[in-house]
Short mmCIF file of C-alpha atoms and ligand atoms in Angstrom, two decimals:
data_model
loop_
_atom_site.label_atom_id
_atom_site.label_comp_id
_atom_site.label_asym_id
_atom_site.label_seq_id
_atom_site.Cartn_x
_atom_site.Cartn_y
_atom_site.Cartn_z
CA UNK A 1 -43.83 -14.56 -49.91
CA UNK A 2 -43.33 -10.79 -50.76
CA UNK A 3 -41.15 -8.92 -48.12
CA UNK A 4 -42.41 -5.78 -47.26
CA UNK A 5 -39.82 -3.09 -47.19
CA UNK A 6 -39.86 0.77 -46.30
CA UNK A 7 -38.48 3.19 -48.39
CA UNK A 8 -34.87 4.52 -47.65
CA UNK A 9 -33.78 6.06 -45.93
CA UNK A 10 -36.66 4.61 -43.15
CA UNK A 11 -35.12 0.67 -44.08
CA UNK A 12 -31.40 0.74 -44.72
CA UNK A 13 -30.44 -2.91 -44.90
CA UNK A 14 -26.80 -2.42 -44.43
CA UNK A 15 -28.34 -2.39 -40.72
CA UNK A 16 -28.58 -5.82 -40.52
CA UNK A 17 -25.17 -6.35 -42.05
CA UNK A 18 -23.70 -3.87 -39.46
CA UNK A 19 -21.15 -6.24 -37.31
CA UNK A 20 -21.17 -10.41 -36.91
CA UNK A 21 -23.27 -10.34 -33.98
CA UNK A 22 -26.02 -9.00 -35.95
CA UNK A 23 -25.15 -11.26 -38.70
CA UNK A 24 -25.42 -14.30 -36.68
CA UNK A 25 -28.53 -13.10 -35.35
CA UNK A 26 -30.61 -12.80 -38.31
CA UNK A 27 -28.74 -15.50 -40.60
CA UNK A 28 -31.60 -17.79 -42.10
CA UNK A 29 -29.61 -20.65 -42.62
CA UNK A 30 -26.28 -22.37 -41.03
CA UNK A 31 -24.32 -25.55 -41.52
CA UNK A 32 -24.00 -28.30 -38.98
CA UNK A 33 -22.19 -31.24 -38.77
CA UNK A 34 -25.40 -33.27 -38.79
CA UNK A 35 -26.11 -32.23 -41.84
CA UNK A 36 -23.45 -34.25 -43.69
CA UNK A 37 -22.87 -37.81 -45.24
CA UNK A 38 -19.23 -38.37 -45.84
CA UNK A 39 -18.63 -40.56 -49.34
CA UNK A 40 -15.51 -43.03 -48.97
CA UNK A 41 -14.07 -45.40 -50.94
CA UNK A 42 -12.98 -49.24 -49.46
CA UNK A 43 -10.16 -51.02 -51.59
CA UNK A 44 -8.91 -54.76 -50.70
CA UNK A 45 -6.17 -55.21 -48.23
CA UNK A 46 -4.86 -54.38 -45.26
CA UNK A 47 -3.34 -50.75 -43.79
CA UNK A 48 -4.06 -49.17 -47.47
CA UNK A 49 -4.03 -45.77 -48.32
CA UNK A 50 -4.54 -45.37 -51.86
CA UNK A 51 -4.47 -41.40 -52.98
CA UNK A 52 -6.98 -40.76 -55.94
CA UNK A 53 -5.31 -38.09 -58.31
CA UNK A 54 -8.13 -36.31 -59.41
CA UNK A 55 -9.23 -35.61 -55.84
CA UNK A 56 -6.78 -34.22 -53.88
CA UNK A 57 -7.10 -35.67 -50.31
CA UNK A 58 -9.17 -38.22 -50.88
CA UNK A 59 -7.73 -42.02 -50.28
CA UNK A 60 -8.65 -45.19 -51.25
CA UNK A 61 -9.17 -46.96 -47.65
CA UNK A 62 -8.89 -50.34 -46.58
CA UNK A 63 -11.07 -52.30 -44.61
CA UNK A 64 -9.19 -51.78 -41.66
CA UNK A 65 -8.65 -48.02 -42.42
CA UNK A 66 -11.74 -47.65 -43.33
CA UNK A 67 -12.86 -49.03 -39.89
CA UNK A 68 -10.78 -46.23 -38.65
CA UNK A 69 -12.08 -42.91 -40.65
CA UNK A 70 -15.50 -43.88 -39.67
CA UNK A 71 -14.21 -43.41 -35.49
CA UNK A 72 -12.86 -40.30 -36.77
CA UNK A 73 -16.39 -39.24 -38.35
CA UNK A 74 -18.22 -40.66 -35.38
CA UNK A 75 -15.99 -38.03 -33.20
CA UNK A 76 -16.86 -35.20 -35.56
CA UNK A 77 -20.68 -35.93 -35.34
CA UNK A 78 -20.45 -37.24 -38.72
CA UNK A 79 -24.28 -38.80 -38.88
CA UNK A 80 -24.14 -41.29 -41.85
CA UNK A 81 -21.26 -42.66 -44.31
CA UNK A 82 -22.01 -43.90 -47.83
CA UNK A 83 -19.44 -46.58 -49.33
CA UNK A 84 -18.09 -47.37 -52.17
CA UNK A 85 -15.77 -50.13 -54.00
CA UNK A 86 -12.76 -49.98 -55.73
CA UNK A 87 -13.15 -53.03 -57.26
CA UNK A 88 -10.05 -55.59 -58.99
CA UNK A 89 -10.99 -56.31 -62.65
CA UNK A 90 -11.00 -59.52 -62.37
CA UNK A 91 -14.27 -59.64 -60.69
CA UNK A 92 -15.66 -57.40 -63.00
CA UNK A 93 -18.30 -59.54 -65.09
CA UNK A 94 -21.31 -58.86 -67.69
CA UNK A 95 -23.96 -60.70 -65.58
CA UNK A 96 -22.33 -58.75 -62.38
CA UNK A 97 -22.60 -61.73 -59.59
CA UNK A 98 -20.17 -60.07 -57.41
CA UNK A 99 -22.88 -57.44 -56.42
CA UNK A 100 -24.98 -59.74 -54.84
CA UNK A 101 -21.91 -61.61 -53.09
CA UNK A 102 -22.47 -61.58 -49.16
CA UNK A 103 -18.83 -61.00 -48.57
CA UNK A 104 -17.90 -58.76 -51.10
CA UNK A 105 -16.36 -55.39 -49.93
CA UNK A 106 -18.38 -53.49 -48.96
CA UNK A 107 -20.69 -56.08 -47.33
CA UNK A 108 -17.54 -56.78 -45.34
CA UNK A 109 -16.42 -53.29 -44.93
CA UNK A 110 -20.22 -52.51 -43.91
CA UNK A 111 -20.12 -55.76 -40.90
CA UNK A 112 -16.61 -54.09 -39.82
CA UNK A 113 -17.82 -50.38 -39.78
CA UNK A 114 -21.04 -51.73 -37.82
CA UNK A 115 -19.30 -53.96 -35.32
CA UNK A 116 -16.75 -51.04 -34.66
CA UNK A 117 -19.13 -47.89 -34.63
CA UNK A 118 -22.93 -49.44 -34.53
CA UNK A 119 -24.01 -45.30 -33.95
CA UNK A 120 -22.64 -44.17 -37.34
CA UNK A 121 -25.62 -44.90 -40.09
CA UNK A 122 -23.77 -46.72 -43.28
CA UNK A 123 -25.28 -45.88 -46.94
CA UNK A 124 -24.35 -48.51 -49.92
CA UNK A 125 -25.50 -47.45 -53.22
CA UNK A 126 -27.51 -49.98 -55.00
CA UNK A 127 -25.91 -49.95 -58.68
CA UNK A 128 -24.31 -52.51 -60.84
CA UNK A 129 -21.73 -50.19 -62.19
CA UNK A 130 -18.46 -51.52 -60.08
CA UNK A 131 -19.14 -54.77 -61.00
CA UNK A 132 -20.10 -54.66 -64.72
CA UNK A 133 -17.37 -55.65 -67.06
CA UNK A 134 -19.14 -53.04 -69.61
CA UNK A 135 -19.25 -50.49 -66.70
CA UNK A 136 -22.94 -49.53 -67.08
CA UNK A 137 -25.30 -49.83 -64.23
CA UNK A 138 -27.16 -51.89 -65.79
CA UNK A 139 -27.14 -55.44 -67.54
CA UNK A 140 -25.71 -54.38 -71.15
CA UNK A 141 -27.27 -57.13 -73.75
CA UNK A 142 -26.07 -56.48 -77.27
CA UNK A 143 -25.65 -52.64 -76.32
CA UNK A 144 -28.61 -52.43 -74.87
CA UNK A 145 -28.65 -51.65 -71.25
CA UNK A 146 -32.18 -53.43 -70.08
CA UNK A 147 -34.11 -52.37 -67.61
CA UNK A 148 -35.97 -54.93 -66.01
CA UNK A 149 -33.45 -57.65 -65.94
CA UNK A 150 -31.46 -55.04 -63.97
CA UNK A 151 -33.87 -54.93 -61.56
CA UNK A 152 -33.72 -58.33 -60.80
CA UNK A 153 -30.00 -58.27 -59.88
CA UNK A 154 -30.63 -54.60 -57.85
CA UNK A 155 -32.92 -57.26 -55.26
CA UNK A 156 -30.49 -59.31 -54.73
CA UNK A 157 -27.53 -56.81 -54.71
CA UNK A 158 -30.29 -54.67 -51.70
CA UNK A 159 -31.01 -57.66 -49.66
CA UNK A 160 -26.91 -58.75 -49.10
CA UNK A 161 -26.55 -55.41 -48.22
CA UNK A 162 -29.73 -54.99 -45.48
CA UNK A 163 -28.07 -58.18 -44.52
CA UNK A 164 -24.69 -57.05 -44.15
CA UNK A 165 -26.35 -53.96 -41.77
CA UNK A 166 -26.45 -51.20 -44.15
CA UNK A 167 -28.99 -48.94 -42.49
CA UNK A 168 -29.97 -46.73 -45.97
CA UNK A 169 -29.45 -48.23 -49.52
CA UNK A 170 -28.96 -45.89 -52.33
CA UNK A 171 -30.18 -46.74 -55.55
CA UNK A 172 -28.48 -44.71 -57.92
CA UNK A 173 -28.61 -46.22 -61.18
CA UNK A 174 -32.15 -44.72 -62.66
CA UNK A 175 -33.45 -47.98 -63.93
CA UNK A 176 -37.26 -47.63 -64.18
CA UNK A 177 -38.86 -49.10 -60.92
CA UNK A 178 -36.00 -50.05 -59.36
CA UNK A 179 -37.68 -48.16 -55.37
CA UNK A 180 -40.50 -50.16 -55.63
CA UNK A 181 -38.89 -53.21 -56.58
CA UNK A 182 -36.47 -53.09 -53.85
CA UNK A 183 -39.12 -51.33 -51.26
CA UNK A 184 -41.07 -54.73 -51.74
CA UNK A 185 -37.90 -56.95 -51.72
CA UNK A 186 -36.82 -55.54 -48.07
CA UNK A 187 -40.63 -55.67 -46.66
CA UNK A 188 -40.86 -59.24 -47.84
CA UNK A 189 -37.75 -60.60 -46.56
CA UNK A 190 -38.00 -58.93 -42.69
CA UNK A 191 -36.15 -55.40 -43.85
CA UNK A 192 -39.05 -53.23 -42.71
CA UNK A 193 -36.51 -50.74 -41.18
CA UNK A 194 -34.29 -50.33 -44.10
CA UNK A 195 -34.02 -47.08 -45.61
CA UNK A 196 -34.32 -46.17 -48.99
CA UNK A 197 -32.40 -42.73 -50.23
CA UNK A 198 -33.58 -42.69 -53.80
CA UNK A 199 -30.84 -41.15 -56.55
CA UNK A 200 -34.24 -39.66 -57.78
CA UNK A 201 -32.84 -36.60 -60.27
CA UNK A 202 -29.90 -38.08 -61.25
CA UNK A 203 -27.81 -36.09 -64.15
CA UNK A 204 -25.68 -37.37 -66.95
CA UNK A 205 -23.37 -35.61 -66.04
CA UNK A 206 -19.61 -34.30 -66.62
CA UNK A 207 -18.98 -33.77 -63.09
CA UNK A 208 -18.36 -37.57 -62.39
CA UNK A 209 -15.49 -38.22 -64.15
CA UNK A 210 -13.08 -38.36 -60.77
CA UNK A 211 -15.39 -40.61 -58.86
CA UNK A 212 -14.95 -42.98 -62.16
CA UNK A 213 -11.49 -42.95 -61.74
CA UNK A 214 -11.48 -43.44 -57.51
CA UNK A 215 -13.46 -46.56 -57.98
CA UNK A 216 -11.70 -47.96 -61.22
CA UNK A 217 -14.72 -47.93 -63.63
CA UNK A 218 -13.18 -45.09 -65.80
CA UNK A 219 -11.56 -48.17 -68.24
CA UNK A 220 -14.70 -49.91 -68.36
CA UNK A 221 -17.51 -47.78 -69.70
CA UNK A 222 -17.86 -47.41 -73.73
CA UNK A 223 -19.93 -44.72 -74.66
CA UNK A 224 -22.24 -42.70 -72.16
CA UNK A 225 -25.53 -43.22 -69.09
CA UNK A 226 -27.61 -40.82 -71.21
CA UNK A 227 -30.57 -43.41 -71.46
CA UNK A 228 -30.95 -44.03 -68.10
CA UNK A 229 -29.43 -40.90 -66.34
CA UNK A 230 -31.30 -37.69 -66.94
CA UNK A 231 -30.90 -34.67 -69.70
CA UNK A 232 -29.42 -31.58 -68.10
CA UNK A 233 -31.87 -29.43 -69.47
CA UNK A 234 -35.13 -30.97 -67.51
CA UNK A 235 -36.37 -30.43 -64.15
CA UNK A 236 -40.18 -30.90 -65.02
CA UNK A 237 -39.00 -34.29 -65.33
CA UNK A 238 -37.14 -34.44 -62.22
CA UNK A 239 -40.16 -33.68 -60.30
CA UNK A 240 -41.67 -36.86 -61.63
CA UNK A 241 -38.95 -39.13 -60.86
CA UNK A 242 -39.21 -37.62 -57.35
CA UNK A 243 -43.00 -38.02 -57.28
CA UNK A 244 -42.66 -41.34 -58.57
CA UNK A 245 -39.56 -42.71 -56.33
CA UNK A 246 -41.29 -41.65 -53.32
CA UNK A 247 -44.94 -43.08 -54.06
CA UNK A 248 -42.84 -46.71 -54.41
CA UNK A 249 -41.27 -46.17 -50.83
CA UNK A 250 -38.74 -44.11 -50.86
CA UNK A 251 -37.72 -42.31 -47.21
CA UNK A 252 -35.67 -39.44 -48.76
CA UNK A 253 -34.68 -38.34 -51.91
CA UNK A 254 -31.70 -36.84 -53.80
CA UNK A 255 -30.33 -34.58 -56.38
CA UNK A 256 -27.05 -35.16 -57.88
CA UNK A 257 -24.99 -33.49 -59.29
CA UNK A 258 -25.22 -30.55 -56.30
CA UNK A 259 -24.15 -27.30 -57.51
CA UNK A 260 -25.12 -27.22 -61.03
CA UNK A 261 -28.73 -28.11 -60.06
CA UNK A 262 -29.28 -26.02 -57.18
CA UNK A 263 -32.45 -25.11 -59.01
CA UNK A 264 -33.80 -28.69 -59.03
CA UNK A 265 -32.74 -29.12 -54.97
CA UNK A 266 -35.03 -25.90 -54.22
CA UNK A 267 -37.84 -26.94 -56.61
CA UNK A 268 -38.32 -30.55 -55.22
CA UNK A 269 -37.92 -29.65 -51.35
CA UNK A 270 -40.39 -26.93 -52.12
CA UNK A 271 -42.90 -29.05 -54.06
CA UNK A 272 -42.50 -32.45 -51.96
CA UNK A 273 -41.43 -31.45 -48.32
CA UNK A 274 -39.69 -34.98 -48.13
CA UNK A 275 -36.27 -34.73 -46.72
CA UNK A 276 -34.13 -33.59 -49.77
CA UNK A 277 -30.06 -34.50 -50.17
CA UNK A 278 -27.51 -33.56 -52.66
CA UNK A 279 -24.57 -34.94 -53.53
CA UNK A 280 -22.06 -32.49 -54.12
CA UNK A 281 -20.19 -35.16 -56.28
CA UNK A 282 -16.60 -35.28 -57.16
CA UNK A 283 -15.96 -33.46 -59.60
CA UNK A 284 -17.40 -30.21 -57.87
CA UNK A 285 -14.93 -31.47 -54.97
CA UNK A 286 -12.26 -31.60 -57.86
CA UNK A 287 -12.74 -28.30 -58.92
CA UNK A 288 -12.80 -26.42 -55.03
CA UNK A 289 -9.59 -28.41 -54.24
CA UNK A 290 -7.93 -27.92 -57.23
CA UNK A 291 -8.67 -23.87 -57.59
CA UNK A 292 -7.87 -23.80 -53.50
CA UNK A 293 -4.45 -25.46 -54.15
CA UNK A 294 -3.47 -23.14 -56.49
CA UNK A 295 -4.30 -20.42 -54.36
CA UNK A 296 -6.89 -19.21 -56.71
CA UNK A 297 -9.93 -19.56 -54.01
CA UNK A 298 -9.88 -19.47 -50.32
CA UNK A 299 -10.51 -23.35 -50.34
CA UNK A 300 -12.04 -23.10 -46.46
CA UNK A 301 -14.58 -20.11 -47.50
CA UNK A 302 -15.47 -21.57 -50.71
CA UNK A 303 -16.29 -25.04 -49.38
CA UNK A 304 -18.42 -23.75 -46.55
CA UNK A 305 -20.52 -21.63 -48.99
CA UNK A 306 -20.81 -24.22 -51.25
CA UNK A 307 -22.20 -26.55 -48.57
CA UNK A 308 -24.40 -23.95 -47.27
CA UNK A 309 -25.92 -23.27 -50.29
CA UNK A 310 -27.08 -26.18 -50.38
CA UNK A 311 -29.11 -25.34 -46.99
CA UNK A 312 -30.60 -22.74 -48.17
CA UNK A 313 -31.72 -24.08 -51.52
CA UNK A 314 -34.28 -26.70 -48.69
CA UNK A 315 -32.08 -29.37 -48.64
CA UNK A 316 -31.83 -31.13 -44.89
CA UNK A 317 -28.00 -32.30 -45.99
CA UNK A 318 -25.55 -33.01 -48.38
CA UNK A 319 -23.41 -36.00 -49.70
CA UNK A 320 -19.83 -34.29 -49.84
CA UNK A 321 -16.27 -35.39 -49.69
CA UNK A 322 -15.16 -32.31 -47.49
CA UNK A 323 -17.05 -33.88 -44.53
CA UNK A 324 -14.52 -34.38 -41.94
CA UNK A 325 -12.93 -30.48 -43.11
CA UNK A 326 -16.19 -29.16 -42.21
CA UNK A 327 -16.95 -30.95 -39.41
CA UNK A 328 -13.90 -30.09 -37.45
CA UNK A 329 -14.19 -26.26 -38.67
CA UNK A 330 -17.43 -26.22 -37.26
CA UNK A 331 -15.94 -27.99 -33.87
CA UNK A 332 -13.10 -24.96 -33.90
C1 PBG B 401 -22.68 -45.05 -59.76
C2 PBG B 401 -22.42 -43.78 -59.05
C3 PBG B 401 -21.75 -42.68 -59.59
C4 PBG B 401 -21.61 -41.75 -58.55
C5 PBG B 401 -22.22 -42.29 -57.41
N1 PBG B 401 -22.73 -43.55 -57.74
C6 PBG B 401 -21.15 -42.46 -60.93
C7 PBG B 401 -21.94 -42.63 -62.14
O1 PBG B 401 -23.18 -42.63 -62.13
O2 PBG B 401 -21.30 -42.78 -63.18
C8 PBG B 401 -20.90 -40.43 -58.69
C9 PBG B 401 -20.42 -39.77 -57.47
C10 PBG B 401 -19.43 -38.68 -57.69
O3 PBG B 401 -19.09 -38.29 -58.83
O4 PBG B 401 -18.93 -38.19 -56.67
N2 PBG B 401 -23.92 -45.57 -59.82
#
């Protein structure tokens, strides 16, 4: 679409900029708390508050505690949590059993959350990588990370965690097939309900390092994801993964990282009309904090604009670590 405009002085567009009420008025896009799934991470134990360095303000939670944030988000019309394990070494192994373990944490932390606050929607991502002794997210044989016996375990990993009461799964390891596999998986085995968010454009990226160090995998991985994750330089090809992600059954899609690939959000909610996320991951969070400590940004203005660019680039929300700061700034 081409706006029409009249030549100055008849248009003068500082007229709609003229005062807030105005502003309001005509503002094409706004931020709600609806619009936001808060990331946490679950560690063993009980009462734990672990802080993670790299992102200021962010804790490592235990079940309990856990239990506890997710009231809090449930108060701040927080729609949906996704999960994620800190997970001891020890159970850290190359054929990566633990993922499929009924009671591992976040199956249990998923039962507590549910039992607690049934309203709040939980989101596990569907990924070997915090329980791979050669922190890939997928089976490594002989340095080869293969594909299809990865898929294998991703089944079993999805149905413990339908079972545990996860309400969306997140695959976000990029292994070739893994929607449909798991789409059939849940419809076979009396999931119809379940909901898939597919990790559909899904970067090698830089901008992950923190979240590698909040759930302990930093230690594990030798070398990089770049033959699984994608190139930074494509988004032709990230409108195929989308295509192909939502033709084997996925319910929504994302892009991640969110900032640097605002781009690929606008393209594939404008090409697909499917409800779009991002996942403003943490090392964007890392770098807002950081520059906002410092007093080098307004931290509170450059989080909200961050998140609402992400509005206005089509996406219906965003994955983001300020959740609860921008949920009780929009309740002020
Ligand atoms: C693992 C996974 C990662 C993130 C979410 N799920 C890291 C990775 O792919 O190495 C990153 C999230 C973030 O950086 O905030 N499958």
């Amino acid at each position: 679409m081409r706006p029409t405009i009249a030549p100055f002085p008849m248009a003068r567009s500082r007229r709609l900029r003229r005062n807030p009420a105005i502003r309001d008025l005509v503002r094409e896009q706004s931020l709600s708390a609806n619009d936001l799934i808060w990331p946490i991470f679950v560690r063993d134990g009980e009462n734990m508050r672990e802080p993670v360095a790299s992102m200021p303000g962010v804790e490592r939670l235990s079940v309990d505690n856990a239990v506890r944030a997710v009231e809090d988000a449930a108060n701040l019309d927080i729609p949906a949590i996704a999960l994620f394990p800190y997970t001891d070494d020890a159970l850290k192994t190359s054929d990566c059993q633990e993922a499929w373990n009924p009671d591992n944490l976040v199956n249990r932390a998923t039962r507590a959350i549910k039992a607690a606050v049934p309203d709040v929607s939980i989101m596990l991502d569907v990924a070997l990588d915090p329980y791979n002794a050669d922190g890939h997210d997928g089976i490594v044989r002989d340095g080869i990370i293969l594909n299809d016996e990865t898929l294998v375990a991703l089944e079993r990993q999805a149905l413990v965690q339908a079972d545990a009461g996860a309400d969306i799964l997140g695959p976000s390891d990029m292994m070739d097939g893994r929607i449909g596999y798991i789409r059939q998986a849940l419809e076979q085995n009396d999931f119809p309900d379940t909901l898939i968010m597919a990790y559909s454009a899904k970067y090698a990226s830089a901008f992950y390092g923190p979240f590698r160090d909040a759930v302990g995998a930093t230690g594990a991985l030798i070398g990089d994801k770049k033959t699984y994750q994608m190139d930074s330089g494509n988004s032709d090809e990230a409108l195929r993964e989308v295509a192909r992600d939502i033709r084997e059954g996925a319910d929504m899609v994302m892009v991640k990282p969110g900032m640097p690939y605002l781009d690929v959000c606008q393209r594939v909610s404008a090409e697909f009309g499917v409800p779009t996320f991002a996942y403003q991951v943490s090392g964007e969070y890392a770098m807002i904090s950081a520059a906002g400590q410092n007093g080098w940004i307004d931290l509170e203005k450059a989080m909200m604009e961050s998140l609402l660019a992400f509005k206005r680039a089509g996406c219906a929300g965003v994955l983001t670590y300020f959740a609860p700061e921008v949920a009780r700034l929009l309740q002020e």
